[in-house]
Amino acid sequence: MTPVWTGKKILCLVSTLLLLLTFFGNAHADGGDHPLEQEVAGYHVDLVIEEPVKVGENEVMVKLRSEEGASVDGAIVEIEVESSDGHVEEEEEVHAEVTESTMNMGNDVPSERTKQESVVDEHAMAEMVMLKTGHEPGEYQGSITLPKAGNWKVKVHFKHQDVETMASFPISIAADFSKTGIIGGFLSVNMAVVGTAAVLKRKTAAAKKAAAAMKTASVQ
Amino acid sequence: MSEIETAAQANPSTTINNRVAAEINLMKIPLIKNFVRSRWYPGVFQWITLAVFSLIVFQLLAGPEAAHDNFGTAMTWVLWWPLIPIIFLFLGRFWCAICPFATVSDLVQKLVGNRRAVPKFLKKYGIWIIDALFIMITWSDHVFGVVESPWGSGVLLLGLTTGVVISGAFWERRTFCRYLCFLGGLSGNYARAGILALRGTPEICATCTKASCYKGTEKAEGCPLFEFPKTMEVNANCNVCANCAKNCPNDSIRLTLRPPTKELWFIRKPRLEEAFLSVVIMGIVFVQNVTMLEVWKEMLAWLEGVTGTTSYYVNFTITFLIAIILPVALLGLTSLGARIFNRDSWVRNFTIFGYAIIPLDMAGHIGHNLFHLLAEGKSVVYTAIGLFGQEVHGASPALVSTNVIQMLQFALIALGVVGSIITAYWLAKRNFPAKSWVSFIPYAVFVLVLAGINIWLFILPMAMRM
């Protein structure tokens, strides 16, 4: 008797399930850059973050231009990450990849920021990440770590010609349901495989039993 | 030449008997014999590794996003991965007996296993599939950042789990471990150079007609890796689970110690795919070293200038291909050179002497991973402390200084060179008795070139994993 489920059919079934899993696993993948713009104190500030903004490390680039559109070179650019409720994430949760050095920019120059912002800055000093000069004039790059999903403020502090300026950009990270989807996909595939194997095992056992019964009957 | 070696050339089967008689049999030690034949072995280790594995997977998928805070990443890539080639050297494929993936496969098989025969194509192309998987996984690791990403590592483990579930559900024994596991292919090659060997006693097995070791009994399943100790000549597919020892009614199974690399000297049926894997591993060691060098970013920038694209996929793939092809091409060229002297085909030369690279592979592999183990070893403790809500700040993860690590790496490469050169010598002597020296010298030079590349890579400063 030819078995209904041959090795090839099993492989086809499993391959199909794995392809489906791959599809669902990649369904949320997205690409491209995510530019944010702001005009502040006569400067045009672009914050570029690769999309999708994700929990964990994100590459960032800051582009600085003057009002006339000229690239602002030689600025000291730092970045800090703050949750949108105003509390700054703890030091260990914000890491810099390009440089481990931090800088206390606010100590030298009197700040024009509000009192509330200054208080936040006192906490934020250690979390500042200094960006490296980029490939093009006026570009500064580095990486920031966003420790969890939610609403964040990415604050870009820059000092140019002894004037310190800050631009704040809101960033949102949706809860990552794709991860749940991938884990669910794996579970589904494994359960489907186990389920299929269980059904096949029962069928094979039943077929063997029937064959044995027929053999016994023919002997009698 | 010793009597055993003279006999080896005259009659290989007699030689095997003599070699067995000359080696130390650990099964004569009652404590070891009773333990490996008991139902606790290897189960007691399997349950421990399965429990740790579950914690690791949970941490990778649901733990801290940053690799340097993740216990799963530290356990997998700083502790387990560096230790695994050392385990292969001293205990053969023992890891495969207690591997959590194999345990999952066994559990699924017991529950719903259909125990079908292994598909023919797996038997025929298994090692080639392993070669391809090994290359693909290494490439994916770099392109998708598997090691640096706890999530990526978690998905890799889930993928492998799915593989063993499928295998356990439909096919007999440990089909995945024998024919598909990329680490199984690596461990098979390394186990040949290891110091532990399991064999049947030829005189006893010759009179046995039961084959309980292969078929299994009520005491234990048959060999999970489809080996038959009666005819087994190599350790590549023995995971030292001792099922054969439990099942054998004649007490024939021997567990012996031997000089490292010795099995490679007596390879009787060399296979191209295994030789290819051994030389590919050398390429993979190169890739791992190159991409962790501090100059890697500069090299990448240079490559971007040459290719005209900043795509990491493109530039890494080019580097990867060069690193993989380099040792394969060098072995191919050496084989073409050797062919002039020994008049055999270059493919056969490639196939035979590919095995000579295995000791240097192990040395390079262990040497590379030694950096991660010794320079980042304490991160395992730090991340474990993190599981209990405590954090360690600013402490160095290094167990020893970089200078000590470098000296150990050089010493390992020196040992690898000795192992590879001795192996090449014996392979030349056994396969080309009349032209052994002229066959040996090209491969000795080849081994020295590979060793030189390894040493050069170890001299350059390396970045850390965590």
mmCIF file of C-alpha atoms in Angstrom, chain A residues 80-220:
data_model
loop_
_atom_site.group_PDB
_atom_site.id
_atom_site.type_symbol
_atom_site.label_atom_id
_atom_site.label_comp_id
_atom_site.label_asym_id
_atom_site.label_seq_id
_atom_site.Cartn_x
_atom_site.Cartn_y
_atom_site.Cartn_z
ATOM 1 C CA GLU A 80 20.040 63.245 24.534
ATOM 2 C CA VAL A 81 17.000 61.049 24.758
ATOM 3 C CA GLU A 82 14.168 61.838 27.109
ATOM 4 C CA SER A 83 10.872 60.128 27.597
ATOM 5 C CA SER A 84 7.995 62.431 26.740
ATOM 6 C CA ASP A 85 6.814 62.645 30.366
ATOM 7 C CA GLY A 86 9.909 64.743 31.052
ATOM 8 C CA HIS A 87 12.066 62.221 32.874
ATOM 9 C CA VAL A 88 15.423 61.433 31.411
ATOM 10 C CA GLU A 89 16.303 57.794 30.922
ATOM 11 C CA GLU A 90 18.949 56.422 33.186
ATOM 12 C CA GLU A 91 22.533 56.566 32.098
ATOM 13 C CA GLU A 92 22.967 52.891 31.362
ATOM 14 C CA GLU A 93 20.032 52.901 28.992
ATOM 15 C CA VAL A 94 21.472 55.414 26.589
ATOM 16 C CA HIS A 95 24.615 54.308 24.854
ATOM 17 C CA ALA A 96 26.804 55.876 22.257
ATOM 18 C CA GLU A 97 28.411 53.720 19.673
ATOM 19 C CA VAL A 98 30.609 56.178 17.876
ATOM 20 C CA THR A 99 32.069 57.728 20.987
ATOM 21 C CA GLU A 100 32.021 56.940 24.627
ATOM 22 C CA SER A 101 33.065 60.409 25.691
ATOM 23 C CA THR A 102 30.476 62.774 27.000
ATOM 24 C CA MET A 103 30.699 66.504 27.303
ATOM 25 C CA ASN A 104 29.348 69.046 29.701
ATOM 26 C CA MET A 105 28.402 71.717 27.240
ATOM 27 C CA GLY A 106 26.063 73.652 29.468
ATOM 28 C CA ASN A 107 28.633 74.577 32.125
ATOM 29 C CA ASP A 108 30.613 77.082 30.089
ATOM 30 C CA VAL A 109 27.860 79.098 28.490
ATOM 31 C CA PRO A 110 24.878 80.626 30.240
ATOM 32 C CA SER A 111 21.800 78.883 28.976
ATOM 33 C CA GLU A 112 18.733 80.631 27.676
ATOM 34 C CA ARG A 113 16.505 77.686 28.414
ATOM 35 C CA THR A 114 13.706 77.640 30.886
ATOM 36 C CA LYS A 115 14.317 76.725 34.487
ATOM 37 C CA GLN A 116 12.522 73.470 34.035
ATOM 38 C CA GLU A 117 14.745 72.495 31.109
ATOM 39 C CA SER A 118 17.850 73.396 33.100
ATOM 40 C CA VAL A 119 16.794 71.048 35.866
ATOM 41 C CA VAL A 120 16.352 68.290 33.309
ATOM 42 C CA ASP A 121 19.790 69.141 31.892
ATOM 43 C CA GLU A 122 21.472 68.701 35.229
ATOM 44 C CA HIS A 123 20.250 65.117 35.176
ATOM 45 C CA ALA A 124 20.964 64.778 31.513
ATOM 46 C CA MET A 125 24.594 65.832 31.498
ATOM 47 C CA ALA A 126 25.925 62.298 31.821
ATOM 48 C CA GLU A 127 23.570 60.951 29.170
ATOM 49 C CA MET A 128 24.661 63.300 26.418
ATOM 50 C CA VAL A 129 26.031 61.570 23.359
ATOM 51 C CA MET A 130 28.455 63.579 21.288
ATOM 52 C CA LEU A 131 28.081 63.117 17.551
ATOM 53 C CA LYS A 132 30.978 62.692 15.167
ATOM 54 C CA THR A 133 31.448 64.873 12.122
ATOM 55 C CA GLY A 134 29.776 63.240 9.125
ATOM 56 C CA HIS A 135 30.948 62.770 5.557
ATOM 57 C CA GLU A 136 29.480 66.040 4.258
ATOM 58 C CA PRO A 137 29.876 69.579 5.696
ATOM 59 C CA GLY A 138 27.189 70.327 8.271
ATOM 60 C CA GLU A 139 26.520 66.640 8.969
ATOM 61 C CA TYR A 140 26.999 64.994 12.344
ATOM 62 C CA GLN A 141 26.344 61.341 13.056
ATOM 63 C CA GLY A 142 26.204 58.761 15.800
ATOM 64 C CA SER A 143 23.756 56.422 17.419
ATOM 65 C CA ILE A 144 21.211 56.539 20.199
ATOM 66 C CA THR A 145 19.550 53.764 22.108
ATOM 67 C CA LEU A 146 15.827 53.872 22.749
ATOM 68 C CA PRO A 147 15.265 51.362 25.512
ATOM 69 C CA LYS A 148 11.562 50.694 25.050
ATOM 70 C CA ALA A 149 8.489 51.472 22.987
ATOM 71 C CA GLY A 150 6.608 54.711 23.673
ATOM 72 C CA ASN A 151 6.954 58.460 23.088
ATOM 73 C CA TRP A 152 10.380 60.039 23.221
ATOM 74 C CA LYS A 153 11.979 63.441 22.827
ATOM 75 C CA VAL A 154 15.288 63.451 21.024
ATOM 76 C CA LYS A 155 17.026 66.689 22.012
ATOM 77 C CA VAL A 156 19.766 67.964 19.762
ATOM 78 C CA HIS A 157 22.096 70.407 21.522
ATOM 79 C CA PHE A 158 24.608 72.219 19.399
ATOM 80 C CA LYS A 159 27.162 74.872 20.077
ATOM 81 C CA HIS A 160 28.271 77.062 17.207
ATOM 82 C CA GLN A 161 30.324 80.262 17.493
ATOM 83 C CA ASP A 162 29.952 80.073 21.307
ATOM 84 C CA VAL A 163 26.173 80.059 21.097
ATOM 85 C CA GLU A 164 24.362 77.053 22.447
ATOM 86 C CA THR A 165 21.057 76.032 20.883
ATOM 87 C CA MET A 166 18.689 73.152 21.342
ATOM 88 C CA ALA A 167 16.079 71.558 19.118
ATOM 89 C CA SER A 168 13.712 68.915 20.390
ATOM 90 C CA PHE A 169 12.125 66.276 18.160
ATOM 91 C CA PRO A 170 9.282 63.985 19.156
ATOM 92 C CA ILE A 171 9.764 60.329 18.255
ATOM 93 C CA SER A 172 7.266 57.546 18.682
ATOM 94 C CA ILE A 173 7.898 53.823 18.738
ATOM 95 C CA ALA A 174 4.881 51.622 18.490
ATOM 96 C CA ALA A 175 4.881 48.411 20.501
ATOM 97 C CA ASP A 176 6.623 45.816 18.355
ATOM 98 C CA PHE A 177 3.885 43.407 17.432
ATOM 99 C CA SER A 178 6.044 41.924 14.664
ATOM 100 C CA LYS A 179 8.102 40.129 17.328
ATOM 101 C CA THR A 180 4.992 38.629 18.813
ATOM 102 C CA GLY A 181 3.974 37.695 15.273
ATOM 103 C CA ILE A 182 7.282 35.951 14.600
ATOM 104 C CA ILE A 183 7.192 34.004 17.858
ATOM 105 C CA GLY A 184 3.548 33.157 17.172
ATOM 106 C CA GLY A 185 4.540 32.074 13.654
ATOM 107 C CA PHE A 186 7.214 29.748 14.969
ATOM 108 C CA LEU A 187 4.811 28.305 17.520
ATOM 109 C CA SER A 188 2.171 27.806 14.848
ATOM 110 C CA VAL A 189 4.551 26.047 12.473
ATOM 111 C CA ASN A 190 5.847 23.781 15.214
ATOM 112 C CA MET A 191 2.356 22.975 16.416
ATOM 113 C CA ALA A 192 1.227 22.292 12.856
ATOM 114 C CA VAL A 193 4.181 19.951 12.351
ATOM 115 C CA VAL A 194 3.522 18.113 15.606
ATOM 116 C CA GLY A 195 -0.207 17.931 14.832
ATOM 117 C CA THR A 196 0.417 16.581 11.322
ATOM 118 C CA ALA A 197 2.876 14.023 12.664
ATOM 119 C CA ALA A 198 0.377 12.901 15.312
ATOM 120 C CA VAL A 199 -2.375 12.405 12.704
ATOM 121 C CA LEU A 200 0.000 10.520 10.403
ATOM 122 C CA LYS A 201 1.157 8.328 13.236
ATOM 123 C CA ARG A 202 -2.405 7.376 14.097
ATOM 124 C CA LYS A 203 -3.228 6.651 10.458
ATOM 125 C CA THR A 204 -0.118 4.529 10.026
ATOM 126 C CA ALA A 205 -0.859 2.623 13.233
ATOM 127 C CA ALA A 206 -4.480 2.048 12.121
ATOM 128 C CA ALA A 207 -3.342 0.867 8.678
ATOM 129 C CA LYS A 208 -0.860 -1.535 10.253
ATOM 130 C CA LYS A 209 -3.539 -2.854 12.596
ATOM 131 C CA ALA A 210 -5.949 -3.387 9.699
ATOM 132 C CA ALA A 211 -3.266 -5.151 7.668
ATOM 133 C CA ALA A 212 -2.466 -7.423 10.602
ATOM 134 C CA ALA A 213 -6.167 -8.235 11.103
ATOM 135 C CA MET A 214 -6.555 -9.090 7.411
ATOM 136 C CA LYS A 215 -3.511 -11.318 7.545
ATOM 137 C CA THR A 216 -4.875 -13.151 10.583
ATOM 138 C CA ALA A 217 -8.278 -13.555 8.913
ATOM 139 C CA SER A 218 -6.741 -14.960 5.721
ATOM 140 C CA VAL A 219 -4.677 -17.471 7.734
ATOM 141 C CA GLN A 220 -7.826 -18.654 9.537
#
